Tab-separated table of C-alpha atoms in Angstrom:
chain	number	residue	atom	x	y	z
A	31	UNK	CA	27.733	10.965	-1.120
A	32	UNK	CA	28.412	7.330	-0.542
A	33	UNK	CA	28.106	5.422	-3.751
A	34	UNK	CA	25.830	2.716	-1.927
A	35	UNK	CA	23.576	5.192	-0.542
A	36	UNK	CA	23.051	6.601	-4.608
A	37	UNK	CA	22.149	3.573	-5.903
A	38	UNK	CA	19.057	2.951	-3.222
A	39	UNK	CA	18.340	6.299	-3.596
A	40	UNK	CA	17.837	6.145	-7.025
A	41	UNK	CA	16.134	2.999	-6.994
A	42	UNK	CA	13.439	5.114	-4.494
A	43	UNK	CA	13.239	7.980	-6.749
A	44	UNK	CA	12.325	5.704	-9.605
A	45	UNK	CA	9.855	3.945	-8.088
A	46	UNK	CA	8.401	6.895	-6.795
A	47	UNK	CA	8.390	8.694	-10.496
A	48	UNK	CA	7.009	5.400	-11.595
A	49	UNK	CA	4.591	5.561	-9.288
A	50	UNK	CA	3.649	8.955	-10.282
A	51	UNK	CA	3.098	9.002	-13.981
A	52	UNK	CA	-0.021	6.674	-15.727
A	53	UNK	CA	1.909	7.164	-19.383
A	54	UNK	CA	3.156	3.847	-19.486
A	55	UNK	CA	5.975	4.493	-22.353
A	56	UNK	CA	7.176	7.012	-19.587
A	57	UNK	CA	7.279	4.369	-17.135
A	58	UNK	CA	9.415	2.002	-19.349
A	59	UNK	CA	11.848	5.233	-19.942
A	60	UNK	CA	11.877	5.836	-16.425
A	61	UNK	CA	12.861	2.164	-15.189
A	62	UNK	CA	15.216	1.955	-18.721
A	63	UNK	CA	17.149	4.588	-17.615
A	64	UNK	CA	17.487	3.322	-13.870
A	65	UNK	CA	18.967	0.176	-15.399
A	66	UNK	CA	21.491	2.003	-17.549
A	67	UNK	CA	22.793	3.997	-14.532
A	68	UNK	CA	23.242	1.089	-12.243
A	69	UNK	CA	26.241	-1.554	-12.601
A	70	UNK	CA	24.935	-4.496	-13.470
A	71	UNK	CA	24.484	-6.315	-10.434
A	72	UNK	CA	22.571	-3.603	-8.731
A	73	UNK	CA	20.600	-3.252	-12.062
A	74	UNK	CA	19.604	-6.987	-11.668
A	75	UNK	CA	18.117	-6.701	-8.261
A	76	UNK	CA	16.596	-3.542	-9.305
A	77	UNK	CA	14.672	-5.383	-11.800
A	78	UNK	CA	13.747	-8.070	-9.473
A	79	UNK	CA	12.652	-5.738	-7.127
A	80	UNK	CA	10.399	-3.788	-9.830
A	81	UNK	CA	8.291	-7.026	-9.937
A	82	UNK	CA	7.252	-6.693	-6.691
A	83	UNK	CA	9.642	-10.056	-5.630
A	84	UNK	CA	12.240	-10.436	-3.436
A	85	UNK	CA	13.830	-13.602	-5.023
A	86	UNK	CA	13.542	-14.731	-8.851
A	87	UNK	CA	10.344	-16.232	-9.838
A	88	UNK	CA	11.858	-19.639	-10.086
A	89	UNK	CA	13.487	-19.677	-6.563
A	90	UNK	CA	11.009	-21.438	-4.030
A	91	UNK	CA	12.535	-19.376	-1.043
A	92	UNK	CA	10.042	-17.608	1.090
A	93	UNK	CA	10.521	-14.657	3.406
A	94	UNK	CA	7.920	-15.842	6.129
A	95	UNK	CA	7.430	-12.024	7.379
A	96	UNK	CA	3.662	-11.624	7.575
A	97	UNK	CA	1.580	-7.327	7.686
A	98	UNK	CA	2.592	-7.581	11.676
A	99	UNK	CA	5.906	-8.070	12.110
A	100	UNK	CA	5.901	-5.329	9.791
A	101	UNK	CA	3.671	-3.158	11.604
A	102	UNK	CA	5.509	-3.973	14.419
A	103	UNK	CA	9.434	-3.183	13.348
A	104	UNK	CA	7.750	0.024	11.885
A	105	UNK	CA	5.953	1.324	14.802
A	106	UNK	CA	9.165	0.633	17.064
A	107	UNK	CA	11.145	2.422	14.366
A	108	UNK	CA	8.753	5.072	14.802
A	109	UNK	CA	8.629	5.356	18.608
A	110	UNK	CA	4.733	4.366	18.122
A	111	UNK	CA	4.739	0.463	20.172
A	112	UNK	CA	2.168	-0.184	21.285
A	113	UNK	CA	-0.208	2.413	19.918
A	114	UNK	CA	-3.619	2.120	18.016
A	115	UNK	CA	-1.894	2.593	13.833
A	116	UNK	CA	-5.614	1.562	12.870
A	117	UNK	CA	-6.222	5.100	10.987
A	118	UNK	CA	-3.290	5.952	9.762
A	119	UNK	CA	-3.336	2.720	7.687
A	120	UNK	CA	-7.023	3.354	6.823
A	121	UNK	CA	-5.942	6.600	5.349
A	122	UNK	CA	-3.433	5.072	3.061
A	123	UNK	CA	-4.642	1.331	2.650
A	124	UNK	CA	-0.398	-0.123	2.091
A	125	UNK	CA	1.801	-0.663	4.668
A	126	UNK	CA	4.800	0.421	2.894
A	127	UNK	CA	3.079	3.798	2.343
A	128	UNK	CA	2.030	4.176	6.014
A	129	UNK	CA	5.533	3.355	6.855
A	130	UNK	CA	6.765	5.753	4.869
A	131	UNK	CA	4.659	8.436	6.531
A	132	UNK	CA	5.689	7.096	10.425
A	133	UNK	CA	9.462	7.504	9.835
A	134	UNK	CA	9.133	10.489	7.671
A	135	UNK	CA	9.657	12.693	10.378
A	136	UNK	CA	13.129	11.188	11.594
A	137	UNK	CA	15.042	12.839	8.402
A	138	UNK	CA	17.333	9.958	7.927
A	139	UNK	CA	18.917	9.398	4.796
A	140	UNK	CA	20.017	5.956	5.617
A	141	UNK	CA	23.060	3.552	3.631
A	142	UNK	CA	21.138	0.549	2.303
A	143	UNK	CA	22.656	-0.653	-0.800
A	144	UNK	CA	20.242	-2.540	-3.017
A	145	UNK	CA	22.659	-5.119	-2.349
A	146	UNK	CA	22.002	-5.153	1.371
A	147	UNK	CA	18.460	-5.570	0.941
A	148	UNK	CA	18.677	-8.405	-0.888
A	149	UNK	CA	21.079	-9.540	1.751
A	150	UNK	CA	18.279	-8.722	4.081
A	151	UNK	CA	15.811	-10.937	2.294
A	152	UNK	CA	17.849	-13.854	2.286
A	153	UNK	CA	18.691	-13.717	5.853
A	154	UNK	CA	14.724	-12.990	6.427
A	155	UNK	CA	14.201	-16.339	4.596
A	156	UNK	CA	16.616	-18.069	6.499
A	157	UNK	CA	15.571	-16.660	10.013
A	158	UNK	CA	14.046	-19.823	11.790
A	159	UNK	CA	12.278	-18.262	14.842
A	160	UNK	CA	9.931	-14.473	14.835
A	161	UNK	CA	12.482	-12.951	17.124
A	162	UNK	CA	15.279	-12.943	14.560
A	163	UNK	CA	13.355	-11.954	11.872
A	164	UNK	CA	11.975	-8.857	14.533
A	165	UNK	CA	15.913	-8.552	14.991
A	166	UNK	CA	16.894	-8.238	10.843
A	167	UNK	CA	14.251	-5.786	10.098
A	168	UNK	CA	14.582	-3.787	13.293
A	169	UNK	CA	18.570	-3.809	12.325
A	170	UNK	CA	17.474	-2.765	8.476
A	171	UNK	CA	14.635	0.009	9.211
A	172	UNK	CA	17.113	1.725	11.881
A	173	UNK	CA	19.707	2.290	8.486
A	174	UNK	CA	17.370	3.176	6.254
A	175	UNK	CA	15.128	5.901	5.030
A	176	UNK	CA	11.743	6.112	5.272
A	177	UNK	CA	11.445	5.851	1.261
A	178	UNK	CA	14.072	2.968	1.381
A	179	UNK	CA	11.312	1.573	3.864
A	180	UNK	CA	8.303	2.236	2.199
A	181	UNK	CA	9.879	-0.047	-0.595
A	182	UNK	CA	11.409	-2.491	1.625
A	183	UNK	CA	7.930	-2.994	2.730
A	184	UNK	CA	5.644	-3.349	-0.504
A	185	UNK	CA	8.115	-5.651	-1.699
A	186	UNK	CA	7.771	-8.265	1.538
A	187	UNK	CA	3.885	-7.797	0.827
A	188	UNK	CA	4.371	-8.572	-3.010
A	189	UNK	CA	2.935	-5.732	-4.409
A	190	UNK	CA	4.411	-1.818	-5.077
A	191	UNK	CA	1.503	-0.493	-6.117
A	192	UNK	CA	3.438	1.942	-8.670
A	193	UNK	CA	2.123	0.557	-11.875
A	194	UNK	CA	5.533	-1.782	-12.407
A	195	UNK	CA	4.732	-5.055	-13.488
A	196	UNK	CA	7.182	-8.005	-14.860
A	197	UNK	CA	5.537	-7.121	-18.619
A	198	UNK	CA	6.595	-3.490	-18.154
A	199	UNK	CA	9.894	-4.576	-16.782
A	200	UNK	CA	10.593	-6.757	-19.532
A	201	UNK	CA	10.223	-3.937	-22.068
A	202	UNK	CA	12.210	-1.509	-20.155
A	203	UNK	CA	15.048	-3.969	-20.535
A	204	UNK	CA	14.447	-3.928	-24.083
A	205	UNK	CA	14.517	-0.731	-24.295
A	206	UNK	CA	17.745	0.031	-21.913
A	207	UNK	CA	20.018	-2.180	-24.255
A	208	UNK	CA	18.583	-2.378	-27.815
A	209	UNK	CA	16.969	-5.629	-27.690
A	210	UNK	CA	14.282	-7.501	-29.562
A	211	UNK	CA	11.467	-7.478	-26.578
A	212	UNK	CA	10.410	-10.961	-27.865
A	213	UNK	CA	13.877	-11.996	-27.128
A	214	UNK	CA	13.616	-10.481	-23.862
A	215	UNK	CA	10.445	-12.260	-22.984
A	216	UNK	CA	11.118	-15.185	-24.405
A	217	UNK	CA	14.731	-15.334	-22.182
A	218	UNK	CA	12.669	-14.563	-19.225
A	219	UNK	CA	9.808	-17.212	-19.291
A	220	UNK	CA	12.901	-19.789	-19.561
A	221	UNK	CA	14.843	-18.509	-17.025
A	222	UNK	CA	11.889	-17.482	-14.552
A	223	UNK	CA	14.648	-14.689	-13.270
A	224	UNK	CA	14.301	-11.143	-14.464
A	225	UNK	CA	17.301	-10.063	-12.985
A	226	UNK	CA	19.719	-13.230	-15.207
A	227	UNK	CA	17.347	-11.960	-17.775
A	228	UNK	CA	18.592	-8.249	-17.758
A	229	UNK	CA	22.720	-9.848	-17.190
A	230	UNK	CA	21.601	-11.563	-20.873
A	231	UNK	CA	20.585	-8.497	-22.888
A	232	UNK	CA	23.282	-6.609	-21.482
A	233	UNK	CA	25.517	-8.648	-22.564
A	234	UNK	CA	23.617	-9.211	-26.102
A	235	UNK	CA	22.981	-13.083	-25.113
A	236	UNK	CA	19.358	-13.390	-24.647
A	237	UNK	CA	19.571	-16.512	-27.326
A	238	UNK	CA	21.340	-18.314	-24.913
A	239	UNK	CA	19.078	-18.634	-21.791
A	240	UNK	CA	17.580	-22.342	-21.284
A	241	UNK	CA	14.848	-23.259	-19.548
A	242	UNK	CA	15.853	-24.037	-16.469
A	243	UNK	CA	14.267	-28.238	-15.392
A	244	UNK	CA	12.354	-29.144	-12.673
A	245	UNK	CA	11.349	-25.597	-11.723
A	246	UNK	CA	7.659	-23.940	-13.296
């Protein structure tokens, strides 16, 4: 197995377990231990990603992809242009869910790195016209999995809907490495960037993030 193609795969099967427990000290263990397996950089994004953001808090970069360029990139994906998704969205109420279910059949494993989908953010933000932005996620769903998708997706909306929020986040990083989860909170409300946030504790220097000027 291709290391990159672990690494999104376990961020996926996280999520999902995440997603599927309402203890919330299993949660923390759950996203904890994701952290701890990951190198450092991919545990970064992973946190980031666990907030439901696809750039740090403090960044004021937008991706400017809106539910139906989504459903769109999706239903091509899913050989479905064109056709009436009205229901199956009804039946699940979250795009990233009915995506999951449209490209479920196609048994693709896909080779997204958490690193390529940030990549794939930025270059979303970037994109200046709807075609090339139609282009990137086109290029990204036709590599990736249908659970890689479903995530891909409820993070452009800004919401995962698996019970992850930056609070939770913040204490599985306090759990992962052994810090004071005051220390970790305090770090992050300076910093506005979960991800620099997790870097700190890792390396045991939470007491030196500063708040960063000029950005809430």
């Amino acid at each position: 197995m291709k290391q990159g193609l672990q690494l999104m795969h376990s961020f996926v099967e996280t999520a999902d377990a995440v997603a599927a427990t309402t203890k919330k000290t299993e949660k923390v263990r759950l996203i904890g231990a994701l952290f701890t397996s990951l190198p450092l950089s991919d545990a970064s994004l992973a946190a980031q990603f666990l907030t439901g953001r696809a750039f740090p808090q403090y960044e004021e970069r937008v991706v400017g992809v809106g539910g139906a360029s989504l459903l769109r990139a999706v239903a091509a994906a899913a050989g479905k242009a064109g056709e009436n998704l009205g229901k199956i969205y009804r039946q699940y109420g979250d795009l990233g869910d009915m995506a999951e279910e449209l490209l479920r059949d196609l048994h693709r494993e896909g080779d997204l790195t958490l690193q390529d989908v940030a990549a794939l953010f930025s270059e979303l933000s970037a994109a200046r016209t709807q075609r090339r932005k139609d282009e990137l996620l086109g290029t990204a769903i036709t590599r990736a999995s249908a659970g890689d998708v479903k995530y891909i997706v409820k993070i452009l909306t800004g919401d995962l809907r698996i019970g992850s929020k930056e609070s939770l986040v913040e204490e599985a990083i306090a759990k992962a490495f052994d810090r004071n989860l005051g220390d970790v909170r305090g770090a992050n409300m300076f910093l506005g960037d979960i991800g620099e946030t997790l870097h700190l504790a890792a390396h045991g220097k939470l007491d030196s993030a500063t708040m960063r000027l000029f950005h809430p």
